[in-house]
PDB file of C-alpha atoms in Angstrom:
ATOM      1  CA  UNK A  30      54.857 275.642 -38.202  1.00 91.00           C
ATOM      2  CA  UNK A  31      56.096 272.295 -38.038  1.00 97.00           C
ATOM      3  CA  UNK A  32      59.567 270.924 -39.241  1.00 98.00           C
ATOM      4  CA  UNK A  33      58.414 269.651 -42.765  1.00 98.00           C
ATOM      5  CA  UNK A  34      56.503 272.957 -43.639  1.00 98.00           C
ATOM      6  CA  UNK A  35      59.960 274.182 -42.464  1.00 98.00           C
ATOM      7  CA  UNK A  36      61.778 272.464 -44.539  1.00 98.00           C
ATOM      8  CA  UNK A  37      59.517 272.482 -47.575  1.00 98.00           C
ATOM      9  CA  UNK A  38      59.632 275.847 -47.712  1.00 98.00           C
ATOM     10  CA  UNK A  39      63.700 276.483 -47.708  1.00 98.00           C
ATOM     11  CA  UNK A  40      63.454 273.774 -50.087  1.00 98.00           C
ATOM     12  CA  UNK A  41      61.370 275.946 -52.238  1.00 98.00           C
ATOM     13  CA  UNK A  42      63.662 279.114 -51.471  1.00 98.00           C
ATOM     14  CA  UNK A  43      66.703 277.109 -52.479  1.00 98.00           C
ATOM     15  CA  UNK A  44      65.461 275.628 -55.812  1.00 98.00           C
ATOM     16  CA  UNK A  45      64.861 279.418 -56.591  1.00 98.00           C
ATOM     17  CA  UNK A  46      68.212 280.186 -55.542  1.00 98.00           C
ATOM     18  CA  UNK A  47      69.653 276.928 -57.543  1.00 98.00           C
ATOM     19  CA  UNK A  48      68.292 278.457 -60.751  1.00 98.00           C
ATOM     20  CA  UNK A  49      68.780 281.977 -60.439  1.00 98.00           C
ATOM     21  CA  UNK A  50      72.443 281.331 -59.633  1.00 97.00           C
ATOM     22  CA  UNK A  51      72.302 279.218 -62.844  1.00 98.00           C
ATOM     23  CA  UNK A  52      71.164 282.163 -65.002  1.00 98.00           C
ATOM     24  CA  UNK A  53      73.292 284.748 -63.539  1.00 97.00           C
ATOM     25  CA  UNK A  54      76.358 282.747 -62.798  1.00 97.00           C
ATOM     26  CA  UNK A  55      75.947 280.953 -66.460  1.00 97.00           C
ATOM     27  CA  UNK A  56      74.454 283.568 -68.025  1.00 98.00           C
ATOM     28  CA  UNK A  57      72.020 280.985 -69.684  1.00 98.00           C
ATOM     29  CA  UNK A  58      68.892 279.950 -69.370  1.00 98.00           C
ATOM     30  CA  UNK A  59      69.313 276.911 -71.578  1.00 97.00           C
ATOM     31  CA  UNK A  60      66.657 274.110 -71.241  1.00 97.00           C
ATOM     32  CA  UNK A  61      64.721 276.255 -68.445  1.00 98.00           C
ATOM     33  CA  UNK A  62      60.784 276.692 -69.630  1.00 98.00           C
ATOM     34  CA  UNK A  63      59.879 280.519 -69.121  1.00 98.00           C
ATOM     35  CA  UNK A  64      56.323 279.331 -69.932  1.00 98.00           C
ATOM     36  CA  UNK A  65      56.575 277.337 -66.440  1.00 98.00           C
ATOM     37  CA  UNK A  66      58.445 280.574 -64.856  1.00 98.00           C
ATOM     38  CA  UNK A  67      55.328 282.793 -66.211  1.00 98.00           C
ATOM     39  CA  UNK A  68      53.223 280.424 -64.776  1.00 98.00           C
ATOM     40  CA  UNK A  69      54.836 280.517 -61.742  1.00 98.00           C
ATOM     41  CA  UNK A  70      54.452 284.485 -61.550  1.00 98.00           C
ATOM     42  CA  UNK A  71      50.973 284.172 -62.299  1.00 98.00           C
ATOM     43  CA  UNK A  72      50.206 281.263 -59.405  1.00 98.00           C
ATOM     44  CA  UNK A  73      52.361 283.789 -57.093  1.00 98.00           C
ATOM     45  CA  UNK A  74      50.259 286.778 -57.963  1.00 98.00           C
ATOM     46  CA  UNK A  75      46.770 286.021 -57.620  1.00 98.00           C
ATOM     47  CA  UNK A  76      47.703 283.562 -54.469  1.00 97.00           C
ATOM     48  CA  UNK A  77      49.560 286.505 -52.354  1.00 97.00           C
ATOM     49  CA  UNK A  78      47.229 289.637 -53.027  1.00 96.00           C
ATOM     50  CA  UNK A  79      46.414 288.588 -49.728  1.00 94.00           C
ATOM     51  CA  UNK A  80      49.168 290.784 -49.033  1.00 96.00           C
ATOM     52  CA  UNK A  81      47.260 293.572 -48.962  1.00 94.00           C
ATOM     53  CA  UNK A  82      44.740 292.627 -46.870  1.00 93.00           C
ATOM     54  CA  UNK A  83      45.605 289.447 -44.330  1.00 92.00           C
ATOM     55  CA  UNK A  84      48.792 288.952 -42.089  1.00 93.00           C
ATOM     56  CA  UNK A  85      49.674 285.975 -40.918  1.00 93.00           C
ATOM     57  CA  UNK A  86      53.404 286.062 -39.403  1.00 95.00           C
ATOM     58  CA  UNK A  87      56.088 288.257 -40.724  1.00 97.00           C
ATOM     59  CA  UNK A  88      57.318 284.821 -42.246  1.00 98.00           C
ATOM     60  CA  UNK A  89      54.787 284.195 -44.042  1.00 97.00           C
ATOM     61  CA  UNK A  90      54.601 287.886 -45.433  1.00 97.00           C
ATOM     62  CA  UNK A  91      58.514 288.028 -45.729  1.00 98.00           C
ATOM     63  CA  UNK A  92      58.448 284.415 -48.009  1.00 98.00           C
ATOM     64  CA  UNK A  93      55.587 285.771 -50.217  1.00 98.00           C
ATOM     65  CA  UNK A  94      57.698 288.850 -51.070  1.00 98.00           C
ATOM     66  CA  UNK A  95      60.307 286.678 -52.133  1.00 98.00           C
ATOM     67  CA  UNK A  96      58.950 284.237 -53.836  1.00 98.00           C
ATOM     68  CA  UNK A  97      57.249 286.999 -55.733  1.00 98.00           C
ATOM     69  CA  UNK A  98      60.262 288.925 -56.566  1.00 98.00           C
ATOM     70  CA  UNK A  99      61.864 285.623 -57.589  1.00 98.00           C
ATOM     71  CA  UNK A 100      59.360 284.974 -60.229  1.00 98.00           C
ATOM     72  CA  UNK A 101      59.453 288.073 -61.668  1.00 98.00           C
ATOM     73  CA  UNK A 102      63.638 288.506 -61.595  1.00 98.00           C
ATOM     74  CA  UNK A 103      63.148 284.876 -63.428  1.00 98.00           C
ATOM     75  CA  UNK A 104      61.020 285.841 -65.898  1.00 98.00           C
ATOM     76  CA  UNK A 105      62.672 289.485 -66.606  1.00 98.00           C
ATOM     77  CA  UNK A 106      66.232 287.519 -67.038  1.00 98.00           C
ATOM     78  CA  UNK A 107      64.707 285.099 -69.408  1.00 98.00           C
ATOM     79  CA  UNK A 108      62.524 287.489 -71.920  1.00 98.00           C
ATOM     80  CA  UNK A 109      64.510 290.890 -71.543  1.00 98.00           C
ATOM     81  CA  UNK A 110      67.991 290.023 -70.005  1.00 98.00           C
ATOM     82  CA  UNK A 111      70.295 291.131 -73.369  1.00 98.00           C
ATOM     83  CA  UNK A 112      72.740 288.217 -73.047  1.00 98.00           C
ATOM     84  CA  UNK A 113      70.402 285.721 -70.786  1.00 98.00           C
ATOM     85  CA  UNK A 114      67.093 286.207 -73.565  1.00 98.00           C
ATOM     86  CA  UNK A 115      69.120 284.574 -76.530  1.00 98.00           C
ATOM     87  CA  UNK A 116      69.859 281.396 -74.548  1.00 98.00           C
ATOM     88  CA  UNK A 117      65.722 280.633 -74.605  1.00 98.00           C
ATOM     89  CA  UNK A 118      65.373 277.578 -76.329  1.00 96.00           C
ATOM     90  CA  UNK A 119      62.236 278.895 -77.652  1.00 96.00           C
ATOM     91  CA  UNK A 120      61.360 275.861 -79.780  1.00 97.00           C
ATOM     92  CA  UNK A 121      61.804 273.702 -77.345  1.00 97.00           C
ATOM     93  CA  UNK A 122      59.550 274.840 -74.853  1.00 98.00           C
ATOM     94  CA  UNK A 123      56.055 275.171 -76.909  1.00 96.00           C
ATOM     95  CA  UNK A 124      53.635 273.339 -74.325  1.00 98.00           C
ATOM     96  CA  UNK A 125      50.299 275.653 -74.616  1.00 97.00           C
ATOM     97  CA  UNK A 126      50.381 277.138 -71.087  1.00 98.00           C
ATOM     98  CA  UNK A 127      47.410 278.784 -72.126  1.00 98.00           C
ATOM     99  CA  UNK A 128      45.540 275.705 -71.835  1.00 98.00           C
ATOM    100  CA  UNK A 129      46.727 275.240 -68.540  1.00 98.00           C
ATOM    101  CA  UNK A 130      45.434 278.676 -67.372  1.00 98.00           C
ATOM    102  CA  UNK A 131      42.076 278.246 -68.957  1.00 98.00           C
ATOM    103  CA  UNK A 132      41.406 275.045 -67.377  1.00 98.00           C
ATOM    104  CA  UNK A 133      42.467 275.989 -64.027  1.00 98.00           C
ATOM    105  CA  UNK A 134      39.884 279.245 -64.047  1.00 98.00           C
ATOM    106  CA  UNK A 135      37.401 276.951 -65.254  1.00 98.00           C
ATOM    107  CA  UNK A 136      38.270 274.666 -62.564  1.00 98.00           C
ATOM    108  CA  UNK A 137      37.907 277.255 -59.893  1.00 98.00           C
ATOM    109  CA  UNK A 138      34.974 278.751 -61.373  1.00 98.00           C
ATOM    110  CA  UNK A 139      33.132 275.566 -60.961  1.00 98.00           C
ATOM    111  CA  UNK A 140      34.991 274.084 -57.734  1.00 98.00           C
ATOM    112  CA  UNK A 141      35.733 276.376 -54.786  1.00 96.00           C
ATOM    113  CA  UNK A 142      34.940 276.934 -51.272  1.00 94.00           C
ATOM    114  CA  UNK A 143      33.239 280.415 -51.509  1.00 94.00           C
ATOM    115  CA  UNK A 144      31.824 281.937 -54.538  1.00 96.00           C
ATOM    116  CA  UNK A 145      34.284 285.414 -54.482  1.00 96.00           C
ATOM    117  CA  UNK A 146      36.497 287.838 -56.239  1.00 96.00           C
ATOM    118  CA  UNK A 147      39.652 286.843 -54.163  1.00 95.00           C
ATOM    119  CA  UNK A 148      38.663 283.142 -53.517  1.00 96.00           C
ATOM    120  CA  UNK A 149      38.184 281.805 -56.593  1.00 97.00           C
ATOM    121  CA  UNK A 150      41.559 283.335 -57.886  1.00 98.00           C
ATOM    122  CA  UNK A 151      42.960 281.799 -54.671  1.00 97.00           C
ATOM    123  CA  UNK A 152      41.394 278.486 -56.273  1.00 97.00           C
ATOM    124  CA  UNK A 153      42.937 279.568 -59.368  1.00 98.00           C
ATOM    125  CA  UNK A 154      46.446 279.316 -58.370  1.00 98.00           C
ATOM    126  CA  UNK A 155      46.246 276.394 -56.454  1.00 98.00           C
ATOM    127  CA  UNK A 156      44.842 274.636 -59.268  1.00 98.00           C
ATOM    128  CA  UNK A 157      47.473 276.584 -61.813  1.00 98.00           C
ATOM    129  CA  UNK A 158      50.364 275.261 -59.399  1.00 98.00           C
ATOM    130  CA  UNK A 159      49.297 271.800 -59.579  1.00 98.00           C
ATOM    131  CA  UNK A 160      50.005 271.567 -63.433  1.00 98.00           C
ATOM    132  CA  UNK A 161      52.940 274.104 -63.885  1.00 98.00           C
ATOM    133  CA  UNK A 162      55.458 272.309 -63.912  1.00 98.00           C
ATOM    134  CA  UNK A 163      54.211 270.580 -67.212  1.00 98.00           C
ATOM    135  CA  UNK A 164      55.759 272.843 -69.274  1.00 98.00           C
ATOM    136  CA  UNK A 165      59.194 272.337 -67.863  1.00 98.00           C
ATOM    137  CA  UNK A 166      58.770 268.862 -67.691  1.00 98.00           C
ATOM    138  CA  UNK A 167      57.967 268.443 -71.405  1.00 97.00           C
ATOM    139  CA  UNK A 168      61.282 270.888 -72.374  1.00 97.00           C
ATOM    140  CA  UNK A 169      63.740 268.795 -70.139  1.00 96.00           C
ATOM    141  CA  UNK A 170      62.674 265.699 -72.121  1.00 95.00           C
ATOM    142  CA  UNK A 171      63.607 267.395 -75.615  1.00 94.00           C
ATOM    143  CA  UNK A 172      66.657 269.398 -74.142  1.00 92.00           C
ATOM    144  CA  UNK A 173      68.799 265.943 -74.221  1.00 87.00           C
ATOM    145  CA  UNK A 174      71.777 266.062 -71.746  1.00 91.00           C
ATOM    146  CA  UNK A 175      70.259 268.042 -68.755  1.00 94.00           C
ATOM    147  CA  UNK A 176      72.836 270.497 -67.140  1.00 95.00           C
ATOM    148  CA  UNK A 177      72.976 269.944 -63.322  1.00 95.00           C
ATOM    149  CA  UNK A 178      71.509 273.232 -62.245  1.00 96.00           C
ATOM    150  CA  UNK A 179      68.613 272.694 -64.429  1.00 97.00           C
ATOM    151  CA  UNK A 180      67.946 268.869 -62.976  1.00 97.00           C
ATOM    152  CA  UNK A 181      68.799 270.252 -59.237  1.00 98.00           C
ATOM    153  CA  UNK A 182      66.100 272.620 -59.510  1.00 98.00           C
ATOM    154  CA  UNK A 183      63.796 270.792 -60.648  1.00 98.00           C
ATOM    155  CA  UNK A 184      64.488 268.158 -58.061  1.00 98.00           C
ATOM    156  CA  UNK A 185      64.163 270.605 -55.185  1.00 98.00           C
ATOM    157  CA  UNK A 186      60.814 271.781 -56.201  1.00 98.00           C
ATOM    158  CA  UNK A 187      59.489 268.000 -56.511  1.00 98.00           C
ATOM    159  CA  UNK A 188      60.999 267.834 -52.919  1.00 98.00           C
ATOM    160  CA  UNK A 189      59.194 270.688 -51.789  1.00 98.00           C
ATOM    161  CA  UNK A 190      56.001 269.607 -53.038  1.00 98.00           C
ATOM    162  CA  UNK A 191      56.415 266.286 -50.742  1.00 98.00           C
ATOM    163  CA  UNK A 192      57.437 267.563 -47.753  1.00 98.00           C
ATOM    164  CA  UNK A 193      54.559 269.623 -48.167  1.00 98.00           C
ATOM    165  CA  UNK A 194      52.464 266.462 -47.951  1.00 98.00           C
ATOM    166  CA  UNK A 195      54.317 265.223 -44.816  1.00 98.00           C
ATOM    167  CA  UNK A 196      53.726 268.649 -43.228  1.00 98.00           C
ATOM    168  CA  UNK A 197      49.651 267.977 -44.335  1.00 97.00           C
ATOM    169  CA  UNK A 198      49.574 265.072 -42.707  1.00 98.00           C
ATOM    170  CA  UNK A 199      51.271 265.861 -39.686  1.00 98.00           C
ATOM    171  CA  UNK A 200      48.981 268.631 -39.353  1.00 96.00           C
ATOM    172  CA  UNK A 201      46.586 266.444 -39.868  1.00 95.00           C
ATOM    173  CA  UNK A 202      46.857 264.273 -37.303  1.00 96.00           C
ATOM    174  CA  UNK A 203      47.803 266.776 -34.310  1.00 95.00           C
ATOM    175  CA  UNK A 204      45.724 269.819 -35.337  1.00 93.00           C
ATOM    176  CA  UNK A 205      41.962 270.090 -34.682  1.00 88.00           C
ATOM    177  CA  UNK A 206      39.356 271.353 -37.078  1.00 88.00           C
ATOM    178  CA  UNK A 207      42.512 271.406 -40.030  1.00 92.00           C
ATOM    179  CA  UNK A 208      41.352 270.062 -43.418  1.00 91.00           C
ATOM    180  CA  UNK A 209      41.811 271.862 -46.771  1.00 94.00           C
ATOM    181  CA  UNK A 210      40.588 268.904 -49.266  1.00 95.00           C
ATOM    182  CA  UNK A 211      41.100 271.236 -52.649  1.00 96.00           C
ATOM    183  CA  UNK A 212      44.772 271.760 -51.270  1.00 97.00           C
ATOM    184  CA  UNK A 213      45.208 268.197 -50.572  1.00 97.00           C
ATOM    185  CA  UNK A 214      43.767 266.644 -53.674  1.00 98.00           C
ATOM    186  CA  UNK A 215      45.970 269.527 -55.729  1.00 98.00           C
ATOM    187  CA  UNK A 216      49.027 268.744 -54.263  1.00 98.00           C
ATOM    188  CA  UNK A 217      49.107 264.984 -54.657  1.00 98.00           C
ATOM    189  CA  UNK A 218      48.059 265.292 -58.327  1.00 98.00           C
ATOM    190  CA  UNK A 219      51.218 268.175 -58.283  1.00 98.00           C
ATOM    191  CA  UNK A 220      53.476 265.734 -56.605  1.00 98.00           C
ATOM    192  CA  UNK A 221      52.625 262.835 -58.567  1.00 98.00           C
ATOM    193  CA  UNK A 222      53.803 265.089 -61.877  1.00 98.00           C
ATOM    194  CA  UNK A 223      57.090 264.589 -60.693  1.00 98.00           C
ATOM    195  CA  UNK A 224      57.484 261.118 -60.438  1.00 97.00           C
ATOM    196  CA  UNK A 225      58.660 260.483 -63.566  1.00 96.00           C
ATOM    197  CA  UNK A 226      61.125 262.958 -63.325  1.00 97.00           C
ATOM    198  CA  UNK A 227      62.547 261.907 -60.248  1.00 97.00           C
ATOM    199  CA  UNK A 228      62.762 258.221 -61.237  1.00 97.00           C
ATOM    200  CA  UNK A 229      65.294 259.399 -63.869  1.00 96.00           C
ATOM    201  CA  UNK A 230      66.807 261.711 -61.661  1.00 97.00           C
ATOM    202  CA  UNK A 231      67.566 259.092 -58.938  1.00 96.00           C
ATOM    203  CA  UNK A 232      68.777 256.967 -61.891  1.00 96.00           C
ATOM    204  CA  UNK A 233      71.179 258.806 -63.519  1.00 95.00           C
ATOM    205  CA  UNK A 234      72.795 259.986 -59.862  1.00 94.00           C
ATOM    206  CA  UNK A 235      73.273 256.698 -59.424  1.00 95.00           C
ATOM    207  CA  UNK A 236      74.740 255.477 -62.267  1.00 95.00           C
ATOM    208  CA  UNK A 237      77.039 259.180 -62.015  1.00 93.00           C
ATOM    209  CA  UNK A 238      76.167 260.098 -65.474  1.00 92.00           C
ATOM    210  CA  UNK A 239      74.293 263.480 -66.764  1.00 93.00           C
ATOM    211  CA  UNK A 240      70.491 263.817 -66.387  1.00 95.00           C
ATOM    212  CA  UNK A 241      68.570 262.123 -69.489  1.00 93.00           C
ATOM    213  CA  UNK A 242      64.902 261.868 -69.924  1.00 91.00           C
ATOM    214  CA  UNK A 243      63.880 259.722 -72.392  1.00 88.00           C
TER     215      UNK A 243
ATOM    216  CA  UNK B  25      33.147 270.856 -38.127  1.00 43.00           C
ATOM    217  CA  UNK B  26      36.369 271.867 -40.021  1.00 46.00           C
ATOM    218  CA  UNK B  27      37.626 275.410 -40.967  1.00 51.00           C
ATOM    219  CA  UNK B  28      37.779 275.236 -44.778  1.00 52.00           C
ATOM    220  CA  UNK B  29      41.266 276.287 -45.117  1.00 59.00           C
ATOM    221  CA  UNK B  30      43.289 278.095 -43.106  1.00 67.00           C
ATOM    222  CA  UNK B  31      45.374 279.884 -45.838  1.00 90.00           C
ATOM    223  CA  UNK B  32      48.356 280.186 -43.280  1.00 94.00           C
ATOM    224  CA  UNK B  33      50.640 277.972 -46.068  1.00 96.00           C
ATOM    225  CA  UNK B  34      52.387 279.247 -48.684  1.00 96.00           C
TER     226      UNK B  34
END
């Protein structure tokens, strides 16, 4: 554990906690993708069933709990919630996720490290995270004036994702026999996703007005 | 050599 997988990680657990107080203190999920949330549970699923079967720290156990309850409380506020559900801009968030799930099995079907049940649908959601943000990204574009929960959270993932690439690299260069090239390669094409985003982001902060993507 | 992954990230 060094201090940017630290911080990535609280950064993760806080963008969870920016938009779940946004949902239940707002009661509205307006201009939040639930195709990206679903995606989200799915990565979270077939990455942790190593739950049942490896242990690593009690952190590490404790953080997949949560970011697995988090993704489902999203997703259960967004489709079921009786006041939250009508606030779905459901016509603005029609990126075909399914796309995204096919060509990340076919991905780790062909590209892995070990031919297995539990390793390629580790692959899976490595390569699933990488590109699901996409449907979020997409909706904030045609949701117009971006609220500032929505923009924070998305923010605070894109800062996770590069403080995970710090933490890589400073691994990296003080740990011995430490490479993980389909992680690596993932993340910087997952990190790069956001650079768009957070050149408006930046933008708009500066210039104090509301979040716009054009 | 290197270990493939490590899997100790989340």
């Amino acid at each position: 554990m060094n201090v940017f997988r630290l911080a990535g990680d609280l950064t993760h657990l806080l963008s969870l906690v920016v938009l779940l107080l946004k949902i239940v203190a707002t009661k509205s999920c307006r201009g939040v993708s639930a195709k990206t949330q679903e995606l989200y549970a799915i990565v979270f699923v077939t990455r942790y069933l190593d739950l049942l079967f490896s242990f690593v720290s009690l952190y590490n156990s404790v953080m997949k709990v949560v970011f697995l309850g988090s993704a489902f409380s999203i997703v259960y506020f967004m489709r079921y919630h009786k006041v939250v559900r009508h606030t779905y801009d459901r016509e603005l968030d029609t990126f075909r996720s399914s796309f995204l799930v096919a060509g990340s099995m076919v991905l780790a079907l062909l590209i892995n490290s070990k031919y297995t049940f539990f390793e390629v649908l580790w692959t899976f959601s490595i390569y699933l995270e990488a590109v699901a943000i996409l449907p979020q990204l997409v909706m904030l574009q045609r949701t117009g004036n971006i609220d500032n929960l929505t923009g924070n959270y998305v923010f605070l993932l894109g800062m996770y994702r590069g403080l995970y690439i710090l933490n890589w690299i400073y691994r990296y260069s003080t740990e011995r026999r430490y490479w993980q090239m389909i992680v690596w390669v993932s993340g910087i094409i997952q990190t790069a996703l956001y650079a768009d985003f957070f050149y408006y982001y930046l933008k708009c902060w500066n210039e104090n007005r509301t979040l716009v993507i054009p | 050599v290197h270990h493939t992954h490590a899997k100790d990230e989340l």
